[in-house]
mmCIF file of C-alpha atoms and ligand atoms in Angstrom:
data_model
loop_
_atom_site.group_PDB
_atom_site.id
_atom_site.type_symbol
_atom_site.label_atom_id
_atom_site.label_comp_id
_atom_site.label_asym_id
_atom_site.label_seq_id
_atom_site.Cartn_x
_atom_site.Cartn_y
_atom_site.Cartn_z
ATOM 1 C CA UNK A 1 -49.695 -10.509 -0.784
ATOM 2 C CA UNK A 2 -50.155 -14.454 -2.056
ATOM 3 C CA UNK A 3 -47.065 -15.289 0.644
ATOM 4 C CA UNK A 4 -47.044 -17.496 3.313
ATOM 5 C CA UNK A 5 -44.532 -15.954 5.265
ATOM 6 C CA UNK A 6 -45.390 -12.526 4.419
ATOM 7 C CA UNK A 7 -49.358 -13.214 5.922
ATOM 8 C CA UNK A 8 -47.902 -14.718 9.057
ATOM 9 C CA UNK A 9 -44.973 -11.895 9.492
ATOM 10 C CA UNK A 10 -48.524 -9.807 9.221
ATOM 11 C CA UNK A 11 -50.392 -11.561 11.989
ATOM 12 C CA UNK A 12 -53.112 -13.053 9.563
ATOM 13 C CA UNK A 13 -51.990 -16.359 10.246
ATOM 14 C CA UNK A 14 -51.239 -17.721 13.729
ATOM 15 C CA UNK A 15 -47.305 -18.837 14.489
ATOM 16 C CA UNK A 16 -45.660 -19.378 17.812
ATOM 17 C CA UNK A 17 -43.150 -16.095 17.721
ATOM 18 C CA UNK A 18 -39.983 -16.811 19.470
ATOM 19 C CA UNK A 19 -38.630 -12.816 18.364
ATOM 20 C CA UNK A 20 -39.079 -9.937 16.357
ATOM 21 C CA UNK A 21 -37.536 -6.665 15.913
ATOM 22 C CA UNK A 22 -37.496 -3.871 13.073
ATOM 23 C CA UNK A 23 -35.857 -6.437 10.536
ATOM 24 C CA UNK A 24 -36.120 -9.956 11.390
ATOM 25 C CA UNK A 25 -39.208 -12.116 12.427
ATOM 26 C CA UNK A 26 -38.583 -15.647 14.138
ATOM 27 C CA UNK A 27 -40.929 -18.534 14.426
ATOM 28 C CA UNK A 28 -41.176 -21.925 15.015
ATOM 29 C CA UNK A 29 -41.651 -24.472 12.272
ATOM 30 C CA UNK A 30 -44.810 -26.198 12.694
ATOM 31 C CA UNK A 31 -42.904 -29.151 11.451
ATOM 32 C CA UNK A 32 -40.001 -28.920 13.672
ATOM 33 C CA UNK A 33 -37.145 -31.600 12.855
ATOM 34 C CA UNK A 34 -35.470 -30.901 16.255
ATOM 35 C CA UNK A 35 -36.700 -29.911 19.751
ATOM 36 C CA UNK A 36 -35.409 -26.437 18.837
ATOM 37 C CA UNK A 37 -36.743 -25.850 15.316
ATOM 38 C CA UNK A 38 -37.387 -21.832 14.579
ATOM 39 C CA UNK A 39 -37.429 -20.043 11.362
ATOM 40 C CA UNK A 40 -35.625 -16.714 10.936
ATOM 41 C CA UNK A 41 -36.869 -14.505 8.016
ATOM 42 C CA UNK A 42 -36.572 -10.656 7.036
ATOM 43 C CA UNK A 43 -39.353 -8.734 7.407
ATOM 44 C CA UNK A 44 -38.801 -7.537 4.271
ATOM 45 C CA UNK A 45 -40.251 -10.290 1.243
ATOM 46 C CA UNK A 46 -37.333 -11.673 -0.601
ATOM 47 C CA UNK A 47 -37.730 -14.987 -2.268
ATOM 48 C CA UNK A 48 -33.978 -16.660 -0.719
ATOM 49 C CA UNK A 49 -30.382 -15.957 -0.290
ATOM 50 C CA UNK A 50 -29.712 -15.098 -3.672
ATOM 51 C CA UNK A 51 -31.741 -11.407 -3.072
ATOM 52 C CA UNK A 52 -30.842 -10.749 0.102
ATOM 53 C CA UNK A 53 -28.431 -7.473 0.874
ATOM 54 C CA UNK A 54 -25.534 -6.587 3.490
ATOM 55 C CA UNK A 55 -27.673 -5.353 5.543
ATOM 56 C CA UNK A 56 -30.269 -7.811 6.083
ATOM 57 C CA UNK A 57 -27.570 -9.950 6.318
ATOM 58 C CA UNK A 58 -26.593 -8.608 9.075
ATOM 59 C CA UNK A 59 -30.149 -8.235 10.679
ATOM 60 C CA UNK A 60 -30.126 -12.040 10.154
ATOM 61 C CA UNK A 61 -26.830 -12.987 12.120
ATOM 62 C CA UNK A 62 -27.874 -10.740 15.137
ATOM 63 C CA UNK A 63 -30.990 -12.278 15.185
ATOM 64 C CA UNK A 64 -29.020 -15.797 14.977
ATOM 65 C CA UNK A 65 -27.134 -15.122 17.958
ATOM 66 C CA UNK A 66 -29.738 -13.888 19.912
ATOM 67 C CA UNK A 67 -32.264 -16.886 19.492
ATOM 68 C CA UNK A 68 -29.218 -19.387 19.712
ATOM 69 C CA UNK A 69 -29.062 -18.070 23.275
ATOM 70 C CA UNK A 70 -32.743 -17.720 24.313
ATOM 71 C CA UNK A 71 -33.364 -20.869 23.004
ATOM 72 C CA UNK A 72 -30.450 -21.965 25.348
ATOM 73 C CA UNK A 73 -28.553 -23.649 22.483
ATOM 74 C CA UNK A 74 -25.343 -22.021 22.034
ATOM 75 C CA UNK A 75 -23.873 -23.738 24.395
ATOM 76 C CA UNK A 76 -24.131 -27.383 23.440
ATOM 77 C CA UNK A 77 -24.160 -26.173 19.245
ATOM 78 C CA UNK A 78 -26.794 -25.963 16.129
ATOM 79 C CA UNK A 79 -27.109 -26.064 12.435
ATOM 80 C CA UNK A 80 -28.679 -23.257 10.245
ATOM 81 C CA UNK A 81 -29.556 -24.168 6.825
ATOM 82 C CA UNK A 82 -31.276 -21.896 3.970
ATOM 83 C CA UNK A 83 -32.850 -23.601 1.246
ATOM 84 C CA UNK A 84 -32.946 -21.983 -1.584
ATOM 85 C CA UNK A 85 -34.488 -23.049 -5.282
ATOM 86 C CA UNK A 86 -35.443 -26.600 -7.002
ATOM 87 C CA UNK A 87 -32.623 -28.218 -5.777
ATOM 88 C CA UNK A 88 -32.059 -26.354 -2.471
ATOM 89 C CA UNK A 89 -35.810 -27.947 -1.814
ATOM 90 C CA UNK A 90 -36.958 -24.640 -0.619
ATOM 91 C CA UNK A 91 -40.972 -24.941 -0.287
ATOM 92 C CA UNK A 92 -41.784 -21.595 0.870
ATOM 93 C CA UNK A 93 -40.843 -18.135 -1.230
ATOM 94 C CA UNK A 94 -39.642 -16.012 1.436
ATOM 95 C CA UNK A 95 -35.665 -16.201 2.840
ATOM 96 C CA UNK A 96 -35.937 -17.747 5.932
ATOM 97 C CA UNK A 97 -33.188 -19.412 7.953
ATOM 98 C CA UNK A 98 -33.686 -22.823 9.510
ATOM 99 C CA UNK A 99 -32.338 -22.792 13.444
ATOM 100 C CA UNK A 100 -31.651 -26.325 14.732
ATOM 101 C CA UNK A 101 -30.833 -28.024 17.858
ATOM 102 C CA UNK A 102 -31.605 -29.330 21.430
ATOM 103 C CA UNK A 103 -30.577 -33.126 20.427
ATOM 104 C CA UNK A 104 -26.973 -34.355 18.452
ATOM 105 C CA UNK A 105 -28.093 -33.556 14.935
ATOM 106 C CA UNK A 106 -26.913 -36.145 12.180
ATOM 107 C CA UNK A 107 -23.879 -35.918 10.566
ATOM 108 C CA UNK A 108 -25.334 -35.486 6.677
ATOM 109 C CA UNK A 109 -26.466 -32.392 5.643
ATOM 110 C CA UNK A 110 -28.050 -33.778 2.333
HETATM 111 P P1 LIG B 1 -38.241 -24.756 3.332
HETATM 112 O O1 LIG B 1 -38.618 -26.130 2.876
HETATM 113 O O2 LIG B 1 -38.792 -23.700 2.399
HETATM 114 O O3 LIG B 1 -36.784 -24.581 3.596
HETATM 115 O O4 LIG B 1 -38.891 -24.563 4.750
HETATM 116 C C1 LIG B 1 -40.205 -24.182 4.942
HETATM 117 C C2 LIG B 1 -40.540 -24.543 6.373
HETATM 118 O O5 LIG B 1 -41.702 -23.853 6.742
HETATM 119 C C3 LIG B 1 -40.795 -26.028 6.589
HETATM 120 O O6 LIG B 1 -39.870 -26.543 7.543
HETATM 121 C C4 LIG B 1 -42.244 -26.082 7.103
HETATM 122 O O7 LIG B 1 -42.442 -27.031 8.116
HETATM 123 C C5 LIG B 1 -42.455 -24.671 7.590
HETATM 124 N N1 LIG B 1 -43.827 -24.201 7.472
HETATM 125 C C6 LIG B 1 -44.636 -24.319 6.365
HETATM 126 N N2 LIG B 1 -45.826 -23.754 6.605
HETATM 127 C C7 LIG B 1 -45.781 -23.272 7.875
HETATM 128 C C8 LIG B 1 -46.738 -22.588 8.694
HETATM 129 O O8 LIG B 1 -47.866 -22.273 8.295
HETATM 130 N N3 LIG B 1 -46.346 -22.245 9.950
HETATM 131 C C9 LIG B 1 -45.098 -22.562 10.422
HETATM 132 N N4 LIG B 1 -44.814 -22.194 11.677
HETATM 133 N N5 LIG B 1 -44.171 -23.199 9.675
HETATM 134 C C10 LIG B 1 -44.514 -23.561 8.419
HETATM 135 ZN ZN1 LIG B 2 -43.028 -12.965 1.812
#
């Protein structure tokens, strides 16, 4: 499997996991743009939004809500982003959702 997140969902590369359950894998971005920077992505590959299902979907939000609070976040607020495509600047083939926050975040999104 020639996929990033795919190896590192498989433990062949190293990531700091921040939760996991039978759908959804979170990380933090080794690149983080905010004090709390993690990466939620299905378990199952799918390249971005425009492939994903109901039901991962929903495997997605859960997982949303639960970091936002163990990351101690919901509180004070966030931003999640998905790239997706050219434009979208996605860099990395495998639907993952951007979690920010910890710090006021700026008011442009683009
Ligand atoms: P995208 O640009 O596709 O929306 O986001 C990809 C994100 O993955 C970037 O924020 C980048 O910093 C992060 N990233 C790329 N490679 C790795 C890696 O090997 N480990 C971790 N933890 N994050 C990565
Ligand atoms: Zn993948």
């Amino acid at each position: 499997m020639d996929c990033l997140f795919c190896r590192i969902i498989a433990g062949e590369i190293p990531c700091t996991k921040v939760y996991e359950d039978d759908a959804v894998f979170a990380f933090r971005d080794i690149n983080p743009q905010a004090p709390v920077h993690v990466l939620i992505l299905p378990k199952k590959h799918m390249a971005n939004i425009l492939e994903c299902d109901g039901e991962t979907m929903k495997a997605l939000l859960s997982a949303i809500q639960t970091i936002a609070k163990q990351e101690g976040v919901s509180e004070d607020g966030f931003r999640i982003v998905s790239n997706c495509g050219r434009n979208g600047a996605q860099s990395v083939n495998h639907l993952h959702i951007h979690l920010m926050g910890g710090r006021q975040l700026a008011d442009s999104m683009a």
